[in-house]
Amino acid sequence: MSALERKEFSAAFREFVRQNVASVEQVDVLLLLQSDLARCWTIAELSTALSSSHTSIARRLAILCARGLVVREDSGQFRYVSDVAHDVLVSELRGEYASRPTSVIGLIYSKRTSALESFSDAFLLGGDDRDR
């Protein structure tokens, strides 16, 4: 493993990903929208560009809209919302995803694993005795 792969993500970046990114496809949608701030995209255009289903893209867009990273225009098209509060972190996401995608993917899915473990722990009887 190279020194680049071992570098820790900043706390702000980790929190941004934890709060706003649920999948690799969502990263792809966000970065495509952010790549051209003047352009608005339809679900069909994003679906074609990312080789994904309309339903899946619509789900990703709904999450991004709820987080304030993307807005749906009156025309039904979507665009990235440029904002000082998250532009730096989205740019960091672009750079990190390009230079060490495996680490970013691990970060995205590690939160899901952690949440699943917490959920499953709620059903354990008799405390934390997992080996019984």
PDB file of C-alpha atoms in Angstrom:
ATOM      1  CA  MET A   1       0.000   0.000   0.000  1.00  0.00           C
ATOM      2  CA  SER A   2       1.437   3.377  -0.962  1.00  0.00           C
ATOM      3  CA  ALA A   3       1.723   6.394   1.317  1.00  0.00           C
ATOM      4  CA  LEU A   4      -1.062   8.037  -0.706  1.00  0.00           C
ATOM      5  CA  GLU A   5      -3.458   5.163   0.098  1.00  0.00           C
ATOM      6  CA  ARG A   6      -2.660   5.368   3.823  1.00  0.00           C
ATOM      7  CA  LYS A   7      -3.317   9.109   4.123  1.00  0.00           C
ATOM      8  CA  GLU A   8      -6.300   9.774   6.353  1.00  0.00           C
ATOM      9  CA  PHE A   9      -9.232  11.793   5.106  1.00  0.00           C
ATOM     10  CA  SER A  10      -9.916  15.044   6.907  1.00  0.00           C
ATOM     11  CA  ALA A  11     -12.655  14.989   9.541  1.00  0.00           C
ATOM     12  CA  ALA A  12     -14.694  17.477   7.492  1.00  0.00           C
ATOM     13  CA  PHE A  13     -14.435  15.294   4.386  1.00  0.00           C
ATOM     14  CA  ARG A  14     -15.399  12.137   6.301  1.00  0.00           C
ATOM     15  CA  GLU A  15     -18.422  13.915   7.770  1.00  0.00           C
ATOM     16  CA  PHE A  16     -19.441  15.276   4.356  1.00  0.00           C
ATOM     17  CA  VAL A  17     -19.362  11.794   2.858  1.00  0.00           C
ATOM     18  CA  ARG A  18     -21.164  10.319   5.884  1.00  0.00           C
ATOM     19  CA  GLN A  19     -23.956  12.896   5.636  1.00  0.00           C
ATOM     20  CA  ASN A  20     -24.331  13.158   1.859  1.00  0.00           C
ATOM     21  CA  VAL A  21     -23.110  10.103  -0.013  1.00  0.00           C
ATOM     22  CA  ALA A  22     -24.890   6.758   0.056  1.00  0.00           C
ATOM     23  CA  SER A  23     -23.349   5.061  -2.987  1.00  0.00           C
ATOM     24  CA  VAL A  24     -20.689   5.227  -5.669  1.00  0.00           C
ATOM     25  CA  GLU A  25     -23.387   6.000  -8.202  1.00  0.00           C
ATOM     26  CA  GLN A  26     -24.362   9.019  -6.130  1.00  0.00           C
ATOM     27  CA  VAL A  27     -20.756  10.236  -6.321  1.00  0.00           C
ATOM     28  CA  ASP A  28     -20.873   9.831 -10.090  1.00  0.00           C
ATOM     29  CA  VAL A  29     -24.122  11.808 -10.345  1.00  0.00           C
ATOM     30  CA  LEU A  30     -22.857  14.579  -8.076  1.00  0.00           C
ATOM     31  CA  LEU A  31     -19.524  14.930  -9.858  1.00  0.00           C
ATOM     32  CA  LEU A  32     -21.123  14.938 -13.299  1.00  0.00           C
ATOM     33  CA  LEU A  33     -23.535  17.686 -12.273  1.00  0.00           C
ATOM     34  CA  GLN A  34     -20.737  19.676 -10.620  1.00  0.00           C
ATOM     35  CA  SER A  35     -18.488  19.386 -13.675  1.00  0.00           C
ATOM     36  CA  ASP A  36     -20.534  21.998 -15.588  1.00  0.00           C
ATOM     37  CA  LEU A  37     -22.237  24.512 -13.307  1.00  0.00           C
ATOM     38  CA  ALA A  38     -24.195  26.108 -16.157  1.00  0.00           C
ATOM     39  CA  ARG A  39     -25.721  22.884 -17.412  1.00  0.00           C
ATOM     40  CA  CYS A  40     -29.036  21.399 -16.327  1.00  0.00           C
ATOM     41  CA  TRP A  41     -29.584  17.673 -16.838  1.00  0.00           C
ATOM     42  CA  THR A  42     -32.650  15.515 -17.267  1.00  0.00           C
ATOM     43  CA  ILE A  43     -32.871  12.129 -15.589  1.00  0.00           C
ATOM     44  CA  ALA A  44     -32.673  10.525 -19.040  1.00  0.00           C
ATOM     45  CA  GLU A  45     -29.461  12.402 -19.895  1.00  0.00           C
ATOM     46  CA  LEU A  46     -27.837  11.447 -16.595  1.00  0.00           C
ATOM     47  CA  SER A  47     -29.019   7.882 -17.005  1.00  0.00           C
ATOM     48  CA  THR A  48     -27.431   7.671 -20.452  1.00  0.00           C
ATOM     49  CA  ALA A  49     -24.207   9.387 -19.410  1.00  0.00           C
ATOM     50  CA  LEU A  50     -23.771   7.096 -16.406  1.00  0.00           C
ATOM     51  CA  SER A  51     -25.196   3.919 -17.971  1.00  0.00           C
ATOM     52  CA  SER A  52     -27.734   3.516 -15.209  1.00  0.00           C
ATOM     53  CA  SER A  53     -31.483   3.130 -14.888  1.00  0.00           C
ATOM     54  CA  HIS A  54     -33.802   6.111 -14.682  1.00  0.00           C
ATOM     55  CA  THR A  55     -35.148   4.834 -11.356  1.00  0.00           C
ATOM     56  CA  SER A  56     -31.714   4.595  -9.805  1.00  0.00           C
ATOM     57  CA  ILE A  57     -30.678   8.043 -11.019  1.00  0.00           C
ATOM     58  CA  ALA A  58     -33.952   9.511  -9.730  1.00  0.00           C
ATOM     59  CA  ARG A  59     -33.224   8.031  -6.276  1.00  0.00           C
ATOM     60  CA  ARG A  60     -29.721   9.506  -6.245  1.00  0.00           C
ATOM     61  CA  LEU A  61     -31.042  12.901  -7.298  1.00  0.00           C
ATOM     62  CA  ALA A  62     -33.701  12.860  -4.579  1.00  0.00           C
ATOM     63  CA  ILE A  63     -31.016  12.346  -1.937  1.00  0.00           C
ATOM     64  CA  LEU A  64     -28.795  15.061  -3.403  1.00  0.00           C
ATOM     65  CA  CYS A  65     -31.744  17.476  -3.579  1.00  0.00           C
ATOM     66  CA  ALA A  66     -32.673  16.741   0.033  1.00  0.00           C
ATOM     67  CA  ARG A  67     -29.076  17.517   1.047  1.00  0.00           C
ATOM     68  CA  GLY A  68     -29.105  20.831  -0.833  1.00  0.00           C
ATOM     69  CA  LEU A  69     -26.340  19.815  -3.226  1.00  0.00           C
ATOM     70  CA  VAL A  70     -28.610  19.653  -6.272  1.00  0.00           C
ATOM     71  CA  VAL A  71     -31.771  21.509  -7.216  1.00  0.00           C
ATOM     72  CA  ARG A  72     -34.632  20.530  -9.504  1.00  0.00           C
ATOM     73  CA  GLU A  73     -35.544  23.387 -11.811  1.00  0.00           C
ATOM     74  CA  ASP A  74     -39.125  24.178 -12.848  1.00  0.00           C
ATOM     75  CA  SER A  75     -38.298  22.513 -16.168  1.00  0.00           C
ATOM     76  CA  GLY A  76     -37.754  19.217 -14.333  1.00  0.00           C
ATOM     77  CA  GLN A  77     -34.024  19.320 -15.003  1.00  0.00           C
ATOM     78  CA  PHE A  78     -31.384  19.099 -12.308  1.00  0.00           C
ATOM     79  CA  ARG A  79     -28.268  21.119 -11.624  1.00  0.00           C
ATOM     80  CA  TYR A  80     -25.555  21.318  -9.008  1.00  0.00           C
ATOM     81  CA  VAL A  81     -25.991  24.045  -6.381  1.00  0.00           C
ATOM     82  CA  SER A  82     -22.721  25.890  -6.001  1.00  0.00           C
ATOM     83  CA  ASP A  83     -22.205  26.952  -2.408  1.00  0.00           C
ATOM     84  CA  VAL A  84     -19.084  27.902  -0.481  1.00  0.00           C
ATOM     85  CA  ALA A  85     -20.081  25.543   2.333  1.00  0.00           C
ATOM     86  CA  HIS A  86     -19.835  22.423   0.202  1.00  0.00           C
ATOM     87  CA  ASP A  87     -17.931  23.368  -2.982  1.00  0.00           C
ATOM     88  CA  VAL A  88     -14.576  22.718  -1.323  1.00  0.00           C
ATOM     89  CA  LEU A  89     -15.703  19.313  -0.108  1.00  0.00           C
ATOM     90  CA  VAL A  90     -17.200  18.308  -3.455  1.00  0.00           C
ATOM     91  CA  SER A  91     -13.925  19.338  -5.116  1.00  0.00           C
ATOM     92  CA  GLU A  92     -12.041  17.280  -2.528  1.00  0.00           C
ATOM     93  CA  LEU A  93     -14.354  14.355  -3.309  1.00  0.00           C
ATOM     94  CA  ARG A  94     -13.530  14.726  -7.010  1.00  0.00           C
ATOM     95  CA  GLY A  95      -9.793  14.710  -6.329  1.00  0.00           C
ATOM     96  CA  GLU A  96      -9.840  11.866  -3.817  1.00  0.00           C
ATOM     97  CA  TYR A  97     -12.138   9.737  -5.970  1.00  0.00           C
ATOM     98  CA  ALA A  98      -9.852  10.254  -8.969  1.00  0.00           C
ATOM     99  CA  SER A  99      -6.613   9.562  -7.105  1.00  0.00           C
ATOM    100  CA  ARG A 100      -7.682   6.806  -4.714  1.00  0.00           C
ATOM    101  CA  PRO A 101     -11.119   5.483  -5.556  1.00  0.00           C
ATOM    102  CA  THR A 102     -10.771   2.363  -3.420  1.00  0.00           C
ATOM    103  CA  SER A 103     -10.293   4.445  -0.271  1.00  0.00           C
ATOM    104  CA  VAL A 104     -13.293   6.642  -1.083  1.00  0.00           C
ATOM    105  CA  ILE A 105     -15.469   3.610  -1.823  1.00  0.00           C
ATOM    106  CA  GLY A 106     -14.343   2.083   1.465  1.00  0.00           C
ATOM    107  CA  LEU A 107     -15.333   5.266   3.271  1.00  0.00           C
ATOM    108  CA  ILE A 108     -18.766   5.306   1.629  1.00  0.00           C
ATOM    109  CA  TYR A 109     -19.570   1.727   2.521  1.00  0.00           C
ATOM    110  CA  SER A 110     -17.890   1.667   5.938  1.00  0.00           C
ATOM    111  CA  LYS A 111     -20.622   3.895   7.305  1.00  0.00           C
ATOM    112  CA  ARG A 112     -23.239   1.490   5.992  1.00  0.00           C
ATOM    113  CA  THR A 113     -21.505  -1.455   7.691  1.00  0.00           C
ATOM    114  CA  SER A 114     -21.278   0.494  10.927  1.00  0.00           C
ATOM    115  CA  ALA A 115     -24.982   1.377  10.775  1.00  0.00           C
ATOM    116  CA  LEU A 116     -25.918  -2.246  10.075  1.00  0.00           C
ATOM    117  CA  GLU A 117     -23.822  -3.433  12.998  1.00  0.00           C
ATOM    118  CA  SER A 118     -25.504  -0.916  15.291  1.00  0.00           C
ATOM    119  CA  PHE A 119     -28.920  -2.031  14.065  1.00  0.00           C
ATOM    120  CA  SER A 120     -28.140  -5.714  14.524  1.00  0.00           C
ATOM    121  CA  ASP A 121     -26.651  -5.061  17.982  1.00  0.00           C
ATOM    122  CA  ALA A 122     -30.040  -3.739  19.083  1.00  0.00           C
ATOM    123  CA  PHE A 123     -31.407  -7.289  18.711  1.00  0.00           C
ATOM    124  CA  LEU A 124     -28.742  -8.995  20.797  1.00  0.00           C
ATOM    125  CA  LEU A 125     -30.086 -10.459  24.011  1.00  0.00           C
ATOM    126  CA  GLY A 126     -28.044 -10.601  27.175  1.00  0.00           C
ATOM    127  CA  GLY A 127     -25.644  -7.758  26.483  1.00  0.00           C
ATOM    128  CA  ASP A 128     -22.672  -7.924  24.175  1.00  0.00           C
ATOM    129  CA  ASP A 129     -21.883 -11.630  24.464  1.00  0.00           C
ATOM    130  CA  ARG A 130     -21.631 -12.420  20.764  1.00  0.00           C
ATOM    131  CA  ASP A 131     -19.634 -15.621  21.170  1.00  0.00           C
ATOM    132  CA  ARG A 132     -22.177 -17.577  23.242  1.00  0.00           C
TER     133      ARG A 132
END
